[in-house]
Amino acid sequence: MSKRTATIERKTGETDVQLTLTLDGTGKGTRHTGVGFLDHMLDLLARHGHIDLDVNVSGDLHTGAHHTAEDTAIVLGQALDAALGERVGIARYGSATAPMDEARASCAIDVSGRPFTLFQAELPPGATGGFEHELTEEFFRALANAAKLTVHLRVETGSNAHHMIEAAFKAFARALRQAVAIDPSESGVPSTKGTLTG
């Protein structure tokens, strides 16, 4: 099996994102976005998703973390899309529930070729480590759109925003790990249409 990897660079007037991703990894790599909490969440995503991930971002943080978070997610999604190629032999579906102390999140993913995000969470207002809590939904929506994923992500319970967002990232990572895994019993693209790329 060829190595499933991709390198994407995206430069705009707001951000400069450089990202390399390898599926079937162990979580290796470094994440530097300038937003401490986002780096932490990307660390979790890489480790629990078994993805090697190098991310380097410089952005207009004087305006807040919005552009950095969204553009990082876009590039991450583009890299996932590229690394998955024609989606031959993948499991396609994945689901996971992750508790984090008092918080719990569940995620279901279909590598469908049809971008859709259902995000349900009652996050407390505010920011953690320079990351505004409402950016959680923006991040996953941008990632799913760029990677052409169907994502249902729900934070089911919790009171601490850090724990709630962390549970969401862990649930997403574990579900993604299942969905992109190679299924030895699948000889082609797991779709009656014969394609999952559009």
CSV table of C-alpha atoms in Angstrom, one decimal:
chain,number,residue,atom,x,y,z
A,1,MET,CA,0.0,0.0,0.0
A,2,SER,CA,1.3,3.4,-0.9
A,3,LYS,CA,1.9,6.0,1.8
A,4,ARG,CA,-1.2,8.1,2.3
A,5,THR,CA,0.3,11.6,2.8
A,6,ALA,CA,-0.1,15.2,1.7
A,7,THR,CA,1.5,18.6,2.0
A,8,ILE,CA,-0.6,21.7,1.6
A,9,GLU,CA,0.3,25.3,1.8
A,10,ARG,CA,-2.2,28.2,1.8
A,11,LYS,CA,-1.4,31.8,2.0
A,12,THR,CA,-3.9,34.6,2.2
A,13,GLY,CA,-3.9,38.2,3.4
A,14,GLU,CA,-4.9,36.9,6.8
A,15,THR,CA,-2.9,33.7,7.3
A,16,ASP,CA,0.0,31.6,6.1
A,17,VAL,CA,-0.6,27.9,6.7
A,18,GLN,CA,1.9,25.1,6.0
A,19,LEU,CA,0.7,21.5,6.8
A,20,THR,CA,2.0,18.0,6.2
A,21,LEU,CA,-0.2,15.0,7.1
A,22,THR,CA,0.4,11.3,7.0
A,23,LEU,CA,-2.4,8.8,7.7
A,24,ASP,CA,-1.5,5.5,9.4
A,25,GLY,CA,0.9,7.4,11.7
A,26,THR,CA,1.3,7.6,15.5
A,27,GLY,CA,0.7,11.3,16.2
A,28,LYS,CA,4.3,12.5,15.5
A,29,GLY,CA,5.0,16.1,14.4
A,30,THR,CA,4.8,19.6,15.8
A,31,ARG,CA,1.9,22.0,15.8
A,32,HIS,CA,2.5,25.8,16.0
A,33,THR,CA,-0.5,28.0,15.2
A,34,GLY,CA,0.2,30.8,17.7
A,35,VAL,CA,-3.0,29.8,19.6
A,36,GLY,CA,-2.0,27.6,22.5
A,37,PHE,CA,-5.3,25.8,23.0
A,38,LEU,CA,-5.6,25.1,19.2
A,39,ASP,CA,-2.1,23.5,19.3
A,40,HIS,CA,-3.2,21.4,22.2
A,41,MET,CA,-6.4,20.2,20.3
A,42,LEU,CA,-4.3,19.4,17.2
A,43,ASP,CA,-2.0,17.4,19.4
A,44,LEU,CA,-5.0,15.4,20.6
A,45,LEU,CA,-6.4,15.0,17.1
A,46,ALA,CA,-3.0,13.7,15.8
A,47,ARG,CA,-2.5,11.3,18.7
A,48,HIS,CA,-6.0,9.8,18.9
A,49,GLY,CA,-6.4,9.9,15.1
A,50,HIS,CA,-3.1,8.1,14.5
A,51,ILE,CA,-2.1,10.9,12.2
A,52,ASP,CA,1.4,12.3,11.8
A,53,LEU,CA,0.9,16.0,11.6
A,54,ASP,CA,3.1,19.0,11.1
A,55,VAL,CA,1.4,22.4,11.2
A,56,ASN,CA,3.0,25.8,11.1
A,57,VAL,CA,0.7,28.9,11.0
A,58,SER,CA,1.3,32.6,11.1
A,59,GLY,CA,-1.9,34.6,11.3
A,60,ASP,CA,-3.5,37.9,12.1
A,61,LEU,CA,-4.0,37.1,15.8
A,62,HIS,CA,-4.3,40.7,16.7
A,63,THR,CA,-7.9,40.4,15.3
A,64,GLY,CA,-8.5,37.2,17.3
A,65,ALA,CA,-8.0,33.5,16.5
A,66,HIS,CA,-10.9,33.1,14.0
A,67,HIS,CA,-8.9,33.3,10.8
A,68,THR,CA,-6.1,31.1,12.1
A,69,ALA,CA,-8.5,28.4,13.4
A,70,GLU,CA,-10.7,28.4,10.2
A,71,ASP,CA,-7.8,28.4,7.8
A,72,THR,CA,-5.9,25.7,9.7
A,73,ALA,CA,-9.0,23.6,9.5
A,74,ILE,CA,-9.4,24.3,5.8
A,75,VAL,CA,-5.9,23.2,5.1
A,76,LEU,CA,-6.2,20.1,7.4
A,77,GLY,CA,-9.3,19.1,5.4
A,78,GLN,CA,-7.6,19.6,2.1
A,79,ALA,CA,-4.7,17.5,3.2
A,80,LEU,CA,-7.1,14.7,4.4
A,81,ASP,CA,-8.9,14.8,1.1
A,82,ALA,CA,-5.6,14.6,-0.8
A,83,ALA,CA,-4.1,11.8,1.4
A,84,LEU,CA,-7.3,9.7,1.0
A,85,GLY,CA,-7.1,9.8,-2.8
A,86,GLU,CA,-9.8,7.7,-4.4
A,87,ARG,CA,-10.8,6.2,-1.0
A,88,VAL,CA,-10.2,2.7,-2.2
A,89,GLY,CA,-10.3,0.1,0.6
A,90,ILE,CA,-11.3,2.4,3.4
A,91,ALA,CA,-13.8,1.6,6.1
A,92,ARG,CA,-15.7,4.8,5.2
A,93,TYR,CA,-17.7,5.0,8.5
A,94,GLY,CA,-16.5,5.7,12.0
A,95,SER,CA,-18.0,6.6,15.3
A,96,ALA,CA,-16.7,7.2,18.8
A,97,THR,CA,-17.8,8.5,22.2
A,98,ALA,CA,-15.2,10.2,24.4
A,99,PRO,CA,-15.6,11.2,28.1
A,100,MET,CA,-13.4,14.0,29.6
A,101,ASP,CA,-14.1,14.2,33.3
A,102,GLU,CA,-17.7,15.6,33.5
A,103,ALA,CA,-17.9,16.2,29.7
A,104,ARG,CA,-18.8,13.7,27.0
A,105,ALA,CA,-18.9,14.0,23.2
A,106,SER,CA,-19.9,11.6,20.5
A,107,CYS,CA,-19.0,11.8,16.8
A,108,ALA,CA,-20.1,9.9,13.7
A,109,ILE,CA,-18.2,10.3,10.4
A,110,ASP,CA,-18.9,9.2,6.8
A,111,VAL,CA,-16.2,9.8,4.3
A,112,SER,CA,-19.0,10.5,1.9
A,113,GLY,CA,-17.7,13.0,-0.6
A,114,ARG,CA,-20.6,15.2,0.5
A,115,PRO,CA,-19.6,17.9,3.0
A,116,PHE,CA,-22.1,18.2,5.9
A,117,THR,CA,-21.7,19.1,9.5
A,118,LEU,CA,-24.2,18.7,12.3
A,119,PHE,CA,-22.7,20.3,15.4
A,120,GLN,CA,-24.6,20.3,18.7
A,121,ALA,CA,-23.0,21.8,21.8
A,122,GLU,CA,-23.9,24.3,24.6
A,123,LEU,CA,-20.5,25.6,25.2
A,124,PRO,CA,-20.0,28.3,27.9
A,125,PRO,CA,-19.1,31.7,26.4
A,126,GLY,CA,-15.5,32.9,26.6
A,127,ALA,CA,-12.1,31.8,25.4
A,128,THR,CA,-9.5,29.2,26.5
A,129,GLY,CA,-5.8,29.7,25.7
A,130,GLY,CA,-6.6,32.3,23.0
A,131,PHE,CA,-9.3,30.1,21.4
A,132,GLU,CA,-12.8,31.5,21.5
A,133,HIS,CA,-15.2,28.6,22.3
A,134,GLU,CA,-17.5,29.3,19.4
A,135,LEU,CA,-14.6,28.6,17.0
A,136,THR,CA,-15.0,24.9,17.8
A,137,GLU,CA,-18.0,24.7,15.4
A,138,GLU,CA,-16.2,26.8,12.8
A,139,PHE,CA,-13.2,24.5,12.9
A,140,PHE,CA,-15.1,21.3,12.4
A,141,ARG,CA,-17.3,22.8,9.7
A,142,ALA,CA,-14.4,24.1,7.7
A,143,LEU,CA,-12.5,20.8,8.1
A,144,ALA,CA,-15.5,18.7,7.0
A,145,ASN,CA,-16.2,21.0,4.0
A,146,ALA,CA,-12.6,20.8,2.8
A,147,ALA,CA,-12.3,17.1,3.3
A,148,LYS,CA,-15.8,16.3,2.0
A,149,LEU,CA,-16.9,14.6,5.1
A,150,THR,CA,-20.3,14.1,6.7
A,151,VAL,CA,-19.8,14.8,10.4
A,152,HIS,CA,-22.3,14.5,13.2
A,153,LEU,CA,-20.6,15.8,16.4
A,154,ARG,CA,-22.4,16.4,19.7
A,155,VAL,CA,-21.1,17.5,23.1
A,156,GLU,CA,-23.6,15.6,25.2
A,157,THR,CA,-22.8,16.9,28.6
A,158,GLY,CA,-20.3,19.0,30.5
A,159,SER,CA,-19.8,22.3,32.3
A,160,ASN,CA,-16.1,23.1,31.8
A,161,ALA,CA,-15.5,24.4,28.3
A,162,HIS,CA,-11.9,23.0,28.1
A,163,HIS,CA,-13.2,19.5,28.9
A,164,MET,CA,-16.2,19.8,26.5
A,165,ILE,CA,-14.0,20.9,23.5
A,166,GLU,CA,-11.4,18.4,24.3
A,167,ALA,CA,-14.0,15.6,24.4
A,168,ALA,CA,-15.2,16.8,21.0
A,169,PHE,CA,-11.7,16.7,19.4
A,170,LYS,CA,-11.0,13.3,20.9
A,171,ALA,CA,-14.3,11.8,19.7
A,172,PHE,CA,-13.7,13.3,16.2
A,173,ALA,CA,-10.2,11.9,16.1
A,174,ARG,CA,-11.3,8.4,17.1
A,175,ALA,CA,-14.1,8.4,14.7
A,176,LEU,CA,-11.9,9.6,11.9
A,177,ARG,CA,-9.3,7.0,12.7
A,178,GLN,CA,-12.0,4.3,12.2
A,179,ALA,CA,-13.4,5.8,9.0
A,180,VAL,CA,-10.1,6.2,7.1
A,181,ALA,CA,-8.7,2.9,8.2
A,182,ILE,CA,-8.0,0.3,5.5
A,183,ASP,CA,-10.6,-2.5,5.7
A,184,PRO,CA,-8.9,-5.8,4.5
A,185,SER,CA,-12.3,-7.1,3.4
A,186,GLU,CA,-12.9,-4.1,1.1
A,187,SER,CA,-11.4,-4.5,-2.4
A,188,GLY,CA,-12.7,-1.3,-3.9
A,189,VAL,CA,-14.4,2.0,-3.1
A,190,PRO,CA,-17.1,1.3,-0.4
A,191,SER,CA,-20.0,2.8,-2.3
A,192,THR,CA,-22.7,1.5,-4.7
A,193,LYS,CA,-21.9,4.6,-6.8
A,194,GLY,CA,-18.3,3.6,-7.2
A,195,THR,CA,-17.0,6.9,-6.0
A,196,LEU,CA,-16.6,8.9,-2.7
A,197,THR,CA,-14.8,11.9,-4.1
A,198,GLY,CA,-17.8,14.0,-5.3
